[in-house]
Coordinates of C-alpha atoms in Angstrom, one line a residue:
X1 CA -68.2 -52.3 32.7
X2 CA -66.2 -52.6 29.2
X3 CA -62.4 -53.0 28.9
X4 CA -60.5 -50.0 28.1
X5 CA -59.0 -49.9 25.0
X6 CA -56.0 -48.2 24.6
X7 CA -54.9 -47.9 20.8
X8 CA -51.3 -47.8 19.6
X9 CA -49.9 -44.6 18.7
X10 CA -52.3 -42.7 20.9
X11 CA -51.7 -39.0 21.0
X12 CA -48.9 -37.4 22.9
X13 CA -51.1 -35.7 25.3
X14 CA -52.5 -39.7 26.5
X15 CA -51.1 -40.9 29.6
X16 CA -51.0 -44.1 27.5
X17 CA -48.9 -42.9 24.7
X18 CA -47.3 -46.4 23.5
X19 CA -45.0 -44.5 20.4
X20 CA -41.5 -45.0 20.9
X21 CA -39.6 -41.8 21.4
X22 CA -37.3 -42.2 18.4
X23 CA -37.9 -42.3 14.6
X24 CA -35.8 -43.0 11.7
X25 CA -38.2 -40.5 9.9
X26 CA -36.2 -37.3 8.2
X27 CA -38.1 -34.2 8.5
X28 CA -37.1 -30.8 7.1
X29 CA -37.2 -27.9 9.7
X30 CA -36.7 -24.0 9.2
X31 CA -34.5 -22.5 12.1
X32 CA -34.3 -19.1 12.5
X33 CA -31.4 -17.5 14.8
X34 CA -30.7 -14.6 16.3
X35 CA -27.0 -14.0 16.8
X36 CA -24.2 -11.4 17.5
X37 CA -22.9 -9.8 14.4
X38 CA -19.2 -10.2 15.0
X39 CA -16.8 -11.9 13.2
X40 CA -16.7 -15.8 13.6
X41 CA -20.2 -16.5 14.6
X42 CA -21.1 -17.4 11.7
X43 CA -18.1 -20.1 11.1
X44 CA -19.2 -20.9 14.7
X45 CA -22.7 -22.0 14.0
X46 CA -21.7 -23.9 10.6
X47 CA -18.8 -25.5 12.5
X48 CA -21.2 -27.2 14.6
X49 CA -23.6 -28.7 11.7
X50 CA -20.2 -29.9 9.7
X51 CA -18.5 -31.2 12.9
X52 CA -21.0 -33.5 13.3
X53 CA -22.5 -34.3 10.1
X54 CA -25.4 -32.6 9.8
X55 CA -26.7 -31.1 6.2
X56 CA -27.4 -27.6 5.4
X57 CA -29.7 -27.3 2.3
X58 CA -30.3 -23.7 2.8
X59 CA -28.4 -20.8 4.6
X60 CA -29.3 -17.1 4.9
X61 CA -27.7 -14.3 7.0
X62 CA -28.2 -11.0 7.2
X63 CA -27.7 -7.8 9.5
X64 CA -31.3 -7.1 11.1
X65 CA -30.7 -4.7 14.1
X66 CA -27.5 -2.2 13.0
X67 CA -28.1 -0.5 16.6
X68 CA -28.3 -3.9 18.6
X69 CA -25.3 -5.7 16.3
X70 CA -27.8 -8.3 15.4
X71 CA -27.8 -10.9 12.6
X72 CA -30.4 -13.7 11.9
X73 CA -29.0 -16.9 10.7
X74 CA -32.1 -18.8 8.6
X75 CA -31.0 -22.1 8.5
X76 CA -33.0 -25.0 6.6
X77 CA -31.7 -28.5 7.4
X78 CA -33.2 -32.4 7.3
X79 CA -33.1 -35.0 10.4
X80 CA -34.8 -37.4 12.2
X81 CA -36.5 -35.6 15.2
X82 CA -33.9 -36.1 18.0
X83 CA -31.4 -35.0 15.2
X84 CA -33.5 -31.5 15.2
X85 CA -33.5 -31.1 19.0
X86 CA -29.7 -31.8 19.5
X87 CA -29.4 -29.0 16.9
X88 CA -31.8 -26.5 18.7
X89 CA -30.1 -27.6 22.2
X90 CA -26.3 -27.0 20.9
X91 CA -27.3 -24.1 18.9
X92 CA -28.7 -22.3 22.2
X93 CA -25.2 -23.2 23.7
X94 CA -23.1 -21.0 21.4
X95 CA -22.0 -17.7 23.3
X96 CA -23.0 -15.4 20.7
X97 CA -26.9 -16.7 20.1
X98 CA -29.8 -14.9 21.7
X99 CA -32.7 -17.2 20.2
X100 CA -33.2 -20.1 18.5
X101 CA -36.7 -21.0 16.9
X102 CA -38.1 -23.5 14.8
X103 CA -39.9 -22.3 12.2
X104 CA -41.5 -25.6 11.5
X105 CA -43.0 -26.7 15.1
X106 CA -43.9 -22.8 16.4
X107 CA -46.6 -22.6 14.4
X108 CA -47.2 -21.4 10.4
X109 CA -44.6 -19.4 8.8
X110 CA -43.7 -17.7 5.5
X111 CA -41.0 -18.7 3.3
X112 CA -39.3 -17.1 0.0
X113 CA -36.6 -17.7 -1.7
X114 CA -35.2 -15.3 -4.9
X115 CA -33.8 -16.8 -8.0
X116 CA -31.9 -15.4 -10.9
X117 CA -32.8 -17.7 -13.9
X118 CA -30.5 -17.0 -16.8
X119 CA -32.3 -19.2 -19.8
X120 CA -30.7 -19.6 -23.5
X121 CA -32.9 -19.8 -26.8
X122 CA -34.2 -18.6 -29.8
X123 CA -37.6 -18.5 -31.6
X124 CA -40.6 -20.9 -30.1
X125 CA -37.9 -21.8 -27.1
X126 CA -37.8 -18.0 -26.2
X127 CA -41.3 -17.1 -26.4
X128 CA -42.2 -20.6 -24.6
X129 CA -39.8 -18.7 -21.6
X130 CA -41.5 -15.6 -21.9
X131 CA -44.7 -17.5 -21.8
X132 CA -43.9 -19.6 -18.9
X133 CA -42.5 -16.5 -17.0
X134 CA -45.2 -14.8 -17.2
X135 CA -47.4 -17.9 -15.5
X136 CA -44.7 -18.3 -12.9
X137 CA -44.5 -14.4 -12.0
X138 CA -40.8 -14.2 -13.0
X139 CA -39.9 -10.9 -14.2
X140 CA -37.1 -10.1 -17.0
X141 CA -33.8 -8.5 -15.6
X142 CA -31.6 -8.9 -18.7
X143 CA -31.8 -9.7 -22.3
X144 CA -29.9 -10.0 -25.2
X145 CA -30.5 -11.4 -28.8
X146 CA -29.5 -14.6 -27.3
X147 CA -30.5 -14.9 -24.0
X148 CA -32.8 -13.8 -20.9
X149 CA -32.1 -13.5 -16.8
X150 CA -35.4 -13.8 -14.8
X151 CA -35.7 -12.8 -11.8
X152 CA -38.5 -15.2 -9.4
X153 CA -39.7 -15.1 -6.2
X154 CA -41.4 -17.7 -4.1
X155 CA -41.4 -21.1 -2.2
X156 CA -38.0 -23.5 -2.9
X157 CA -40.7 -25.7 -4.7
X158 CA -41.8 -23.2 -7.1
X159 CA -38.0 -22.3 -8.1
X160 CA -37.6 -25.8 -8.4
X161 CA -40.6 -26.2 -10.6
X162 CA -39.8 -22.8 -12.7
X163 CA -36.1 -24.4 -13.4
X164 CA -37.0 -27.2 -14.3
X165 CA -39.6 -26.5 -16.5
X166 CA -36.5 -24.4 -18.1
X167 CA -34.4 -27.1 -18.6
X168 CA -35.3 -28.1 -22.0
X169 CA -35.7 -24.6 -23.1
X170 CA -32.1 -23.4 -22.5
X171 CA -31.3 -22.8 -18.6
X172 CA -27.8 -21.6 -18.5
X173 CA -27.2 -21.2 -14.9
X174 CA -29.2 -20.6 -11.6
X175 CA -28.3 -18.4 -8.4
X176 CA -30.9 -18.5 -5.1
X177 CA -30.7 -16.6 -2.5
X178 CA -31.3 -19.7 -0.1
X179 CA -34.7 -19.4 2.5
X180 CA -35.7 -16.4 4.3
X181 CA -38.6 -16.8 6.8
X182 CA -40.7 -15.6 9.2
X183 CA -43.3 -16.8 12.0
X184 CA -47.0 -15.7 10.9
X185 CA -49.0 -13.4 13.4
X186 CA -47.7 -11.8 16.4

C-alpha cells in the first residue's frame, strides 16, 4: 500500500487542509447593504469603518424601496480576509441593517461606475479627446471653444484608464459617482 500524500495548501474542502487561517494578503471586496432610510444610518455605518481604521475607496447610497424606507449602501473597501469578515459580522450588528452581502465571494456581479471628465485643449489635443472618447464610449455633455465634459460609464478600471489617457491632453477635473453593483442571475 503507498503512503498518502497530503500536499500543503490542500483545498478547503480536505480534512487535511494545512493553510493557516490568517493572511497578510489585501483583497478588495464589494459589499452591498440593505439599510433603513432614516437619518444617521448612514454616519452609523461609516462610523464603524473610520473608528477602527478601515478604508473606504468607494461609497454609494441611494433610496431603493420608497414604500419599505429602504436604502442600499454599496460599499467598496480593501483588507486582509479576517479584516472583511469582522466588517460583514459588525455590519450585521447595526440596528438599522437588514442584509449584508459580499459582492465579491456570492458569486459574479456587475459593477459601474459614471464619471464626468471635464478635458481642456485645442487643435490635435481636442480631436485626440474626441478620438479617444469615441473608443472609450464616452459621450459629450458640454463644450465650449475651449473645453469638453464627457460623460463615461463602466468598470473603476476603465475610468481609470479613460483619465489617464486624458492627462496629457488637458484633464481639468474628474467627478465619479463611486461603485454601484449587483449580484448576476437570480
Amino acid at each position: 500500500m503507498s503512503p498518502l500524500h497530503i500536499k500543503k495548501g490542500s483545498s478547503k474542502h480536505s480534512a487535511y487542509n494545512l493553510r493557516p487561517s490568517f493572511s497578510d494578503v489585501q483583497e478588495r471586496h464589494t459589499l452591498a447593504v440593505l439599510v433603513e432610510n432614516e437619518p444617521g444610518v448612514l454616519a452609523r455605518v461609516i462610523g464603524l469603518f473610520s473608528g477602527r481604521g478601515y478604508n473606504i475607496e468607494s461609497l454609494t447610497v441611494a433610496e431603493v424601496d420608497h414604500e419599505g424606507h429602504l436604502s442600499r449602501i454599496t460599499i467598496v473597501t480593501t483588507g486582509t480576509p479576517q479584516v472583511i469578515e469582522q466588517i460583514k459580522a459588525q455590519l450585521g450588528r447595526i440596528v438599522p441593517v437588514h442584509e449584508v452581502h459580499d459582492l465579491t465571494v456570492e458569486g459574479a456581479s456587475v459593477e459601474r461606475e459614471l464619471a464626468l471628465v471635464k478635458v481642456s485643449g485645442k487643435g490635435d489635443k481636442r480631436v485626440e479627446a474626441l478620438r479617444l472618447a469615441d473608443i472609450f464610449r464616452a459621450h459629450v455633455v458640454d463644450s465650449t471653444l475651449e473645453s469638453f465634459v464627457f460623460q463615461i460609464t463602466g468598470t473603476p478600471e476603465k475610468i481609470d484608464a479613460f483619465a489617464d489617457l486624458m492627462r496629457p491632453l488637458g484633464l481639468i477635473e474628474l467627478a465619479r459617482t463611486g461603485v454601484a453593483a449587483l449580484s448576476r442571475g437570480s
